Amino acid sequence: MSDNPSHRPFDIEIFQNCILVTLRGHWDMGTNISYLGELSDALQSRRGKPFHLFVDMRSWSIPNTDISRRIKEPVQLDRRNQLSELWLEDDTTDANHIAEKFFTNQPFTFSRTNDVTTFLSDADKRVEPSVMAYVASWIDTAKPR
């Protein structure tokens, strides 16, 4: 949804039945709040329509600070029509505390991998070939900085 994602630490794009999210860098709580606001808007735009959420979070981290640990309840995002969520991580991704806190007991399939081939294979099982071609192109152009 940004015009120039290289100057932002995140980008959210909607393509057919997918929301494609790119996360980069080391975030502070302010960046996280901005991202969650835009993600909420993207999820609301899919209201009533099933969707997959694909996240490229290679080289991304958010501090596991006292503030984030004190958040008792998961952030409430409208995921009623979400079919799956796939995360592409790397050795620098620091997201275990998020996965543990926010993705227990979700009604959709949630998976994580550090391997681009596995990520694309998992995505291919979920979307139509024309969408898959776009997802593969997105991953290729969303290489970590």
CSV table of N, CA and C in Angstrom, one decimal:
chain,number,residue,atom,x,y,z
A,1,MET,N,0.8,-1.2,0.0
A,1,MET,CA,0.0,0.0,0.0
A,1,MET,C,0.9,1.3,0.0
A,2,SER,N,2.1,1.1,0.0
A,2,SER,CA,3.0,2.2,0.0
A,2,SER,C,3.5,2.4,-1.4
A,3,ASP,N,3.8,3.7,-1.7
A,3,ASP,CA,4.3,4.0,-3.1
A,3,ASP,C,5.8,3.6,-3.2
A,4,ASN,N,6.5,3.7,-2.1
A,4,ASN,CA,7.9,3.4,-2.1
A,4,ASN,C,8.3,2.6,-0.9
A,5,PRO,N,8.1,1.2,-1.0
A,5,PRO,CA,8.4,0.4,0.2
A,5,PRO,C,9.8,0.4,0.6
A,6,SER,N,10.8,0.8,-0.2
A,6,SER,CA,12.2,0.7,0.2
A,6,SER,C,12.5,1.8,1.3
A,7,HIS,N,11.6,2.8,1.5
A,7,HIS,CA,11.8,3.8,2.5
A,7,HIS,C,11.0,3.5,3.8
A,8,ARG,N,10.3,2.4,3.8
A,8,ARG,CA,9.5,2.1,5.0
A,8,ARG,C,9.9,0.7,5.5
A,9,PRO,N,9.7,0.5,6.7
A,9,PRO,CA,10.1,-0.8,7.3
A,9,PRO,C,9.1,-1.9,7.0
A,10,PHE,N,7.9,-1.5,6.4
A,10,PHE,CA,6.9,-2.6,6.1
A,10,PHE,C,6.1,-2.1,4.8
A,11,ASP,N,5.6,-3.1,4.2
A,11,ASP,CA,4.7,-2.9,3.0
A,11,ASP,C,3.6,-3.9,3.1
A,12,ILE,N,2.4,-3.5,2.8
A,12,ILE,CA,1.2,-4.3,2.8
A,12,ILE,C,0.5,-4.2,1.4
A,13,GLU,N,0.4,-5.3,0.7
A,13,GLU,CA,-0.2,-5.3,-0.6
A,13,GLU,C,-1.3,-6.3,-0.7
A,14,ILE,N,-2.4,-6.0,-1.3
A,14,ILE,CA,-3.5,-6.9,-1.5
A,14,ILE,C,-3.5,-7.3,-3.0
A,15,PHE,N,-3.4,-8.6,-3.2
A,15,PHE,CA,-3.5,-9.2,-4.6
A,15,PHE,C,-4.5,-10.3,-4.6
A,16,GLN,N,-5.6,-10.1,-5.3
A,16,GLN,CA,-6.7,-11.1,-5.3
A,16,GLN,C,-7.0,-11.6,-3.9
A,17,ASN,N,-6.9,-12.9,-3.6
A,17,ASN,CA,-7.3,-13.4,-2.3
A,17,ASN,C,-6.1,-13.5,-1.4
A,18,CYS,N,-5.1,-12.7,-1.6
A,18,CYS,CA,-3.9,-12.7,-0.7
A,18,CYS,C,-3.6,-11.3,-0.2
A,19,ILE,N,-3.1,-11.3,1.0
A,19,ILE,CA,-2.5,-10.1,1.6
A,19,ILE,C,-1.0,-10.4,1.7
A,20,LEU,N,-0.2,-9.6,1.0
A,20,LEU,CA,1.3,-9.9,1.0
A,20,LEU,C,1.9,-8.8,1.8
A,21,VAL,N,2.7,-9.2,2.9
A,21,VAL,CA,3.3,-8.3,3.8
A,21,VAL,C,4.8,-8.5,3.8
A,22,THR,N,5.5,-7.4,3.7
A,22,THR,CA,7.0,-7.4,3.8
A,22,THR,C,7.3,-6.6,5.0
A,23,LEU,N,8.1,-7.2,5.9
A,23,LEU,CA,8.6,-6.6,7.1
A,23,LEU,C,10.1,-6.6,7.1
A,24,ARG,N,10.8,-5.4,7.5
A,24,ARG,CA,12.2,-5.3,7.5
A,24,ARG,C,12.7,-4.5,8.7
A,25,GLY,N,13.9,-4.8,9.1
A,25,GLY,CA,14.6,-4.0,10.1
A,25,GLY,C,14.2,-4.3,11.5
A,26,HIS,N,14.8,-3.5,12.4
A,26,HIS,CA,14.5,-3.6,13.9
A,26,HIS,C,13.5,-2.5,14.3
A,27,TRP,N,12.3,-2.9,14.7
A,27,TRP,CA,11.2,-2.0,14.9
A,27,TRP,C,11.2,-1.5,16.4
A,28,ASP,N,10.6,-0.3,16.6
A,28,ASP,CA,10.2,0.1,17.9
A,28,ASP,C,8.7,0.0,18.0
A,29,MET,N,8.2,0.3,19.2
A,29,MET,CA,6.8,0.2,19.4
A,29,MET,C,5.9,1.1,18.5
A,30,GLY,N,6.5,2.3,18.2
A,30,GLY,CA,5.8,3.2,17.3
A,30,GLY,C,5.6,2.6,15.9
A,31,THR,N,6.7,2.0,15.4
A,31,THR,CA,6.6,1.4,14.1
A,31,THR,C,5.6,0.2,14.1
A,32,ASN,N,5.6,-0.5,15.2
A,32,ASN,CA,4.7,-1.6,15.3
A,32,ASN,C,3.2,-1.2,15.3
A,33,ILE,N,2.9,-0.1,16.0
A,33,ILE,CA,1.6,0.5,16.1
A,33,ILE,C,1.1,0.9,14.7
A,34,SER,N,2.0,1.6,13.9
A,34,SER,CA,1.7,2.0,12.6
A,34,SER,C,1.3,0.8,11.7
A,35,TYR,N,2.2,-0.2,11.8
A,35,TYR,CA,2.0,-1.4,11.0
A,35,TYR,C,0.6,-2.1,11.4
A,36,LEU,N,0.4,-2.2,12.6
A,36,LEU,CA,-0.9,-2.9,13.0
A,36,LEU,C,-2.1,-2.1,12.6
A,37,GLY,N,-2.0,-0.8,12.5
A,37,GLY,CA,-3.1,0.0,12.0
A,37,GLY,C,-3.4,-0.2,10.5
A,38,GLU,N,-2.3,-0.3,9.8
A,38,GLU,CA,-2.4,-0.5,8.3
A,38,GLU,C,-2.8,-2.0,8.1
A,39,LEU,N,-2.3,-2.9,8.8
A,39,LEU,CA,-2.7,-4.3,8.7
A,39,LEU,C,-4.2,-4.5,9.0
A,40,SER,N,-4.7,-3.8,10.0
A,40,SER,CA,-6.1,-3.8,10.4
A,40,SER,C,-7.0,-3.3,9.2
A,41,ASP,N,-6.5,-2.2,8.6
A,41,ASP,CA,-7.3,-1.7,7.4
A,41,ASP,C,-7.3,-2.7,6.3
A,42,ALA,N,-6.2,-3.4,6.0
A,42,ALA,CA,-6.1,-4.4,5.0
A,42,ALA,C,-7.0,-5.5,5.3
A,43,LEU,N,-7.0,-6.0,6.5
A,43,LEU,CA,-7.9,-7.1,6.9
A,43,LEU,C,-9.4,-6.7,6.8
A,44,GLN,N,-9.7,-5.5,7.1
A,44,GLN,CA,-11.1,-5.0,7.0
A,44,GLN,C,-11.5,-4.9,5.6
A,45,SER,N,-10.6,-4.6,4.7
A,45,SER,CA,-11.0,-4.5,3.3
A,45,SER,C,-11.3,-5.9,2.7
A,46,ARG,N,-10.9,-7.0,3.4
A,46,ARG,CA,-11.3,-8.3,2.9
A,46,ARG,C,-12.5,-8.9,3.6
A,47,ARG,N,-13.2,-8.0,4.4
A,47,ARG,CA,-14.4,-8.5,5.1
A,47,ARG,C,-15.3,-9.3,4.2
A,48,GLY,N,-15.6,-10.5,4.7
A,48,GLY,CA,-16.6,-11.3,4.0
A,48,GLY,C,-15.9,-12.1,2.8
A,49,LYS,N,-14.6,-11.9,2.6
A,49,LYS,CA,-13.9,-12.6,1.5
A,49,LYS,C,-12.8,-13.4,2.1
A,50,PRO,N,-12.7,-14.7,1.8
A,50,PRO,CA,-11.6,-15.5,2.3
A,50,PRO,C,-10.3,-15.0,1.8
A,51,PHE,N,-9.2,-15.1,2.6
A,51,PHE,CA,-7.9,-14.6,2.2
A,51,PHE,C,-6.8,-15.4,2.9
A,52,HIS,N,-5.6,-15.4,2.3
A,52,HIS,CA,-4.4,-15.9,2.8
A,52,HIS,C,-3.5,-14.7,3.1
A,53,LEU,N,-2.7,-14.8,4.2
A,53,LEU,CA,-1.8,-13.8,4.6
A,53,LEU,C,-0.4,-14.4,4.5
A,54,PHE,N,0.4,-13.8,3.5
A,54,PHE,CA,1.8,-14.3,3.3
A,54,PHE,C,2.7,-13.2,3.8
A,55,VAL,N,3.7,-13.5,4.7
A,55,VAL,CA,4.5,-12.5,5.3
A,55,VAL,C,6.0,-12.9,5.0
A,56,ASP,N,6.7,-11.9,4.4
A,56,ASP,CA,8.2,-12.1,4.3
A,56,ASP,C,8.8,-11.2,5.3
A,57,MET,N,9.3,-11.9,6.4
A,57,MET,CA,9.9,-11.1,7.5
A,57,MET,C,11.4,-11.4,7.7
A,58,ARG,N,12.0,-11.7,6.6
A,58,ARG,CA,13.5,-11.9,6.6
A,58,ARG,C,14.1,-10.6,7.1
A,59,SER,N,15.0,-10.7,8.0
A,59,SER,CA,15.8,-9.6,8.6
A,59,SER,C,14.9,-8.6,9.4
A,60,TRP,N,13.8,-9.1,10.0
A,60,TRP,CA,12.9,-8.3,10.8
A,60,TRP,C,13.0,-8.7,12.3
A,61,SER,N,12.8,-7.7,13.1
A,61,SER,CA,12.7,-8.0,14.5
A,61,SER,C,11.9,-6.9,15.2
A,62,ILE,N,11.2,-7.3,16.3
A,62,ILE,CA,10.6,-6.3,17.1
A,62,ILE,C,11.1,-6.6,18.5
A,63,PRO,N,11.4,-5.6,19.3
A,63,PRO,CA,12.0,-5.9,20.6
A,63,PRO,C,11.0,-6.6,21.5
A,64,ASN,N,11.5,-7.6,22.2
A,64,ASN,CA,10.7,-8.4,23.2
A,64,ASN,C,10.9,-7.6,24.5
A,65,THR,N,10.4,-6.4,24.6
A,65,THR,CA,10.6,-5.5,25.7
A,65,THR,C,9.6,-5.8,26.9
A,66,ASP,N,9.8,-5.1,28.0
A,66,ASP,CA,8.8,-5.2,29.1
A,66,ASP,C,7.5,-4.8,28.6
A,67,ILE,N,7.4,-3.7,27.8
A,67,ILE,CA,6.1,-3.3,27.3
A,67,ILE,C,5.4,-4.3,26.5
A,68,SER,N,6.1,-5.0,25.6
A,68,SER,CA,5.4,-6.0,24.8
A,68,SER,C,5.1,-7.2,25.6
A,69,ARG,N,5.9,-7.5,26.6
A,69,ARG,CA,5.6,-8.7,27.5
A,69,ARG,C,4.4,-8.4,28.4
A,70,ARG,N,4.1,-7.1,28.7
A,70,ARG,CA,3.0,-6.8,29.6
A,70,ARG,C,1.7,-6.8,28.8
A,71,ILE,N,1.7,-6.8,27.5
A,71,ILE,CA,0.5,-6.9,26.8
A,71,ILE,C,-0.1,-8.3,27.0
A,72,LYS,N,-1.2,-8.3,27.8
A,72,LYS,CA,-1.8,-9.5,28.2
A,72,LYS,C,-2.7,-10.2,27.1
A,73,GLU,N,-3.3,-9.5,26.4
A,73,GLU,CA,-4.2,-10.0,25.3
A,73,GLU,C,-3.7,-9.8,24.0
A,74,PRO,N,-3.9,-10.7,23.1
A,74,PRO,CA,-3.5,-10.5,21.7
A,74,PRO,C,-4.2,-9.3,21.1
A,75,VAL,N,-3.5,-8.7,20.1
A,75,VAL,CA,-4.1,-7.6,19.4
A,75,VAL,C,-5.3,-8.2,18.6
A,76,GLN,N,-6.4,-7.5,18.7
A,76,GLN,CA,-7.6,-8.1,18.1
A,76,GLN,C,-7.7,-7.6,16.6
A,77,LEU,N,-7.4,-8.4,15.7
A,77,LEU,CA,-7.6,-8.1,14.3
A,77,LEU,C,-8.6,-9.1,13.7
A,78,ASP,N,-9.4,-8.6,12.8
A,78,ASP,CA,-10.5,-9.3,12.2
A,78,ASP,C,-9.9,-10.4,11.2
A,79,ARG,N,-9.8,-11.6,11.7
A,79,ARG,CA,-9.2,-12.7,11.0
A,79,ARG,C,-10.3,-13.8,10.7
A,80,ARG,N,-11.6,-13.4,10.8
A,80,ARG,CA,-12.6,-14.4,10.6
A,80,ARG,C,-12.6,-15.1,9.2
A,81,ASN,N,-12.2,-14.4,8.2
A,81,ASN,CA,-12.1,-15.0,6.9
A,81,ASN,C,-10.7,-15.5,6.4
A,82,GLN,N,-9.8,-15.5,7.4
A,82,GLN,CA,-8.4,-15.8,7.0
A,82,GLN,C,-8.3,-17.3,6.9
A,83,LEU,N,-7.8,-17.8,5.8
A,83,LEU,CA,-7.6,-19.2,5.5
A,83,LEU,C,-6.3,-19.8,6.0
A,84,SER,N,-5.2,-19.0,5.9
A,84,SER,CA,-3.9,-19.4,6.3
A,84,SER,C,-3.0,-18.2,6.5
A,85,GLU,N,-1.8,-18.5,7.2
A,85,GLU,CA,-0.8,-17.5,7.3
A,85,GLU,C,0.5,-18.2,7.2
A,86,LEU,N,1.4,-17.7,6.3
A,86,LEU,CA,2.7,-18.3,6.1
A,86,LEU,C,3.7,-17.2,6.4
A,87,TRP,N,4.8,-17.5,7.2
A,87,TRP,CA,5.9,-16.6,7.5
A,87,TRP,C,7.1,-17.1,6.8
A,88,LEU,N,7.9,-16.3,6.1
A,88,LEU,CA,9.2,-16.5,5.6
A,88,LEU,C,10.2,-15.8,6.5
A,89,GLU,N,11.0,-16.5,7.2
A,89,GLU,CA,11.9,-15.9,8.1
A,89,GLU,C,13.4,-16.2,7.7
A,90,ASP,N,14.3,-15.7,8.4
A,90,ASP,CA,15.7,-16.0,8.2
A,90,ASP,C,16.4,-16.1,9.6
A,91,ASP,N,17.7,-16.2,9.6
A,91,ASP,CA,18.4,-16.4,10.9
A,91,ASP,C,18.4,-15.1,11.7
A,92,THR,N,18.1,-14.0,11.2
A,92,THR,CA,18.0,-12.7,11.9
A,92,THR,C,16.6,-12.4,12.4
A,93,THR,N,15.6,-13.1,11.9
A,93,THR,CA,14.2,-12.8,12.3
A,93,THR,C,14.0,-13.2,13.8
A,94,ASP,N,13.4,-12.3,14.5
A,94,ASP,CA,13.2,-12.5,15.9
A,94,ASP,C,11.7,-12.4,16.2
A,95,ALA,N,10.9,-13.5,16.0
A,95,ALA,CA,9.5,-13.4,16.1
A,95,ALA,C,8.8,-14.5,16.9
A,96,ASN,N,9.7,-15.3,17.6
A,96,ASN,CA,9.1,-16.4,18.4
A,96,ASN,C,8.1,-15.9,19.4
A,97,HIS,N,8.4,-14.7,20.1
A,97,HIS,CA,7.5,-14.2,21.1
A,97,HIS,C,6.1,-13.8,20.6
A,98,ILE,N,6.1,-13.4,19.3
A,98,ILE,CA,4.8,-13.1,18.6
A,98,ILE,C,4.1,-14.3,18.3
A,99,ALA,N,4.7,-15.3,17.7
A,99,ALA,CA,4.1,-16.5,17.3
A,99,ALA,C,3.5,-17.2,18.5
A,100,GLU,N,4.2,-17.3,19.6
A,100,GLU,CA,3.8,-17.9,20.8
A,100,GLU,C,2.6,-17.2,21.5
A,101,LYS,N,2.6,-15.9,21.4
A,101,LYS,CA,1.5,-15.1,22.1
A,101,LYS,C,0.2,-15.0,21.2
A,102,PHE,N,0.4,-14.8,19.9
A,102,PHE,CA,-0.7,-14.4,19.1
A,102,PHE,C,-1.3,-15.5,18.2
A,103,PHE,N,-0.6,-16.6,18.1
A,103,PHE,CA,-1.1,-17.6,17.1
A,103,PHE,C,-1.4,-19.0,17.7
A,104,THR,N,-1.8,-19.0,18.9
A,104,THR,CA,-2.3,-20.2,19.5
A,104,THR,C,-3.8,-20.2,19.3
A,105,ASN,N,-4.3,-21.4,19.0
A,105,ASN,CA,-5.7,-21.6,18.8
A,105,ASN,C,-6.4,-20.8,17.7
A,106,GLN,N,-5.7,-20.6,16.7
A,106,GLN,CA,-6.3,-19.8,15.5
A,106,GLN,C,-7.0,-20.8,14.6
A,107,PRO,N,-8.1,-20.4,14.0
A,107,PRO,CA,-8.9,-21.3,13.2
A,107,PRO,C,-8.3,-21.5,11.8
A,108,PHE,N,-7.2,-20.9,11.5
A,108,PHE,CA,-6.6,-21.1,10.2
A,108,PHE,C,-5.2,-21.7,10.3
A,109,THR,N,-4.7,-22.2,9.2
A,109,THR,CA,-3.4,-22.8,9.2
A,109,THR,C,-2.3,-21.8,9.3
A,110,PHE,N,-1.4,-22.0,10.2
A,110,PHE,CA,-0.2,-21.1,10.5
A,110,PHE,C,1.0,-21.9,10.3
A,111,SER,N,2.0,-21.4,9.5
A,111,SER,CA,3.2,-22.1,9.3
A,111,SER,C,4.4,-21.1,9.1
A,112,ARG,N,5.6,-21.6,9.5
A,112,ARG,CA,6.8,-20.7,9.4
A,112,ARG,C,7.9,-21.5,8.8
A,113,THR,N,8.7,-20.8,8.0
A,113,THR,CA,9.9,-21.5,7.4
A,113,THR,C,11.0,-20.5,7.2
A,114,ASN,N,12.2,-21.0,7.1
A,114,ASN,CA,13.4,-20.2,6.8
A,114,ASN,C,13.8,-20.4,5.3
A,115,ASP,N,13.0,-21.3,4.6
A,115,ASP,CA,13.4,-21.7,3.3
A,115,ASP,C,12.5,-21.1,2.2
A,116,VAL,N,13.0,-20.4,1.3
A,116,VAL,CA,12.1,-19.7,0.2
A,116,VAL,C,11.4,-20.8,-0.6
A,117,THR,N,12.1,-21.9,-0.9
A,117,THR,CA,11.4,-23.0,-1.7
A,117,THR,C,10.2,-23.6,-0.9
A,118,THR,N,10.4,-23.8,0.4
A,118,THR,CA,9.3,-24.4,1.2
A,118,THR,C,8.2,-23.4,1.3
A,119,PHE,N,8.5,-22.1,1.5
A,119,PHE,CA,7.5,-21.0,1.5
A,119,PHE,C,6.7,-21.0,0.3
A,120,LEU,N,7.3,-21.0,-0.9
A,120,LEU,CA,6.6,-21.0,-2.2
A,120,LEU,C,5.8,-22.3,-2.4
A,121,SER,N,6.3,-23.4,-2.0
A,121,SER,CA,5.6,-24.6,-2.1
A,121,SER,C,4.3,-24.6,-1.3
A,122,ASP,N,4.5,-24.1,0.0
A,122,ASP,CA,3.3,-24.0,0.8
A,122,ASP,C,2.3,-23.0,0.3
A,123,ALA,N,2.7,-21.9,-0.3
A,123,ALA,CA,1.8,-21.0,-0.9
A,123,ALA,C,1.1,-21.6,-2.1
A,124,ASP,N,1.9,-22.3,-2.9
A,124,ASP,CA,1.3,-23.0,-4.1
A,124,ASP,C,0.2,-23.9,-3.8
A,125,LYS,N,0.2,-24.5,-2.6
A,125,LYS,CA,-0.9,-25.4,-2.2
A,125,LYS,C,-2.2,-24.7,-1.9
A,126,ARG,N,-2.1,-23.4,-1.7
A,126,ARG,CA,-3.2,-22.6,-1.2
A,126,ARG,C,-3.9,-21.7,-2.2
A,127,VAL,N,-3.1,-21.3,-3.3
A,127,VAL,CA,-3.7,-20.3,-4.2
A,127,VAL,C,-3.7,-20.8,-5.6
A,128,GLU,N,-4.4,-20.1,-6.5
A,128,GLU,CA,-4.5,-20.5,-7.9
A,128,GLU,C,-3.2,-20.2,-8.6
A,129,PRO,N,-2.9,-20.9,-9.7
A,129,PRO,CA,-1.6,-20.6,-10.4
A,129,PRO,C,-1.3,-19.2,-10.8
A,130,SER,N,-2.3,-18.4,-11.2
A,130,SER,CA,-2.1,-17.0,-11.6
A,130,SER,C,-1.7,-16.2,-10.4
A,131,VAL,N,-2.3,-16.5,-9.2
A,131,VAL,CA,-1.9,-15.8,-8.0
A,131,VAL,C,-0.5,-16.3,-7.6
A,132,MET,N,-0.2,-17.5,-7.8
A,132,MET,CA,1.1,-18.1,-7.4
A,132,MET,C,2.2,-17.4,-8.1
A,133,ALA,N,2.0,-17.1,-9.4
A,133,ALA,CA,3.0,-16.5,-10.2
A,133,ALA,C,3.3,-15.1,-9.6
A,134,TYR,N,2.3,-14.4,-9.2
A,134,TYR,CA,2.5,-13.1,-8.6
A,134,TYR,C,3.2,-13.2,-7.2
A,135,VAL,N,2.8,-14.2,-6.4
A,135,VAL,CA,3.5,-14.4,-5.1
A,135,VAL,C,5.0,-14.7,-5.3
A,136,ALA,N,5.3,-15.5,-6.3
A,136,ALA,CA,6.7,-15.8,-6.6
A,136,ALA,C,7.5,-14.6,-7.0
A,137,SER,N,6.9,-13.7,-7.8
A,137,SER,CA,7.5,-12.5,-8.2
A,137,SER,C,7.7,-11.5,-7.0
A,138,TRP,N,6.7,-11.5,-6.1
A,138,TRP,CA,6.7,-10.6,-5.0
A,138,TRP,C,7.9,-11.1,-4.1
A,139,ILE,N,8.0,-12.4,-3.8
A,139,ILE,CA,9.1,-12.8,-3.0
A,139,ILE,C,10.5,-12.5,-3.6
A,140,ASP,N,10.5,-12.7,-4.9
A,140,ASP,CA,11.8,-12.4,-5.6
A,140,ASP,C,12.2,-10.9,-5.5
A,141,THR,N,11.2,-10.0,-5.6
A,141,THR,CA,11.5,-8.6,-5.5
A,141,THR,C,11.6,-8.1,-4.1
A,142,ALA,N,11.2,-8.8,-3.1
A,142,ALA,CA,11.1,-8.4,-1.7
A,142,ALA,C,12.4,-8.9,-0.9
A,143,LYS,N,13.5,-9.1,-1.6
A,143,LYS,CA,14.7,-9.6,-1.0
A,143,LYS,C,15.1,-8.7,0.2
A,144,PRO,N,15.6,-9.2,1.2
A,144,PRO,CA,16.0,-8.4,2.4
A,144,PRO,C,17.1,-7.4,2.0
A,145,ARG,N,17.0,-6.2,2.6
A,145,ARG,CA,18.0,-5.2,2.4
A,145,ARG,C,19.2,-5.5,3.3
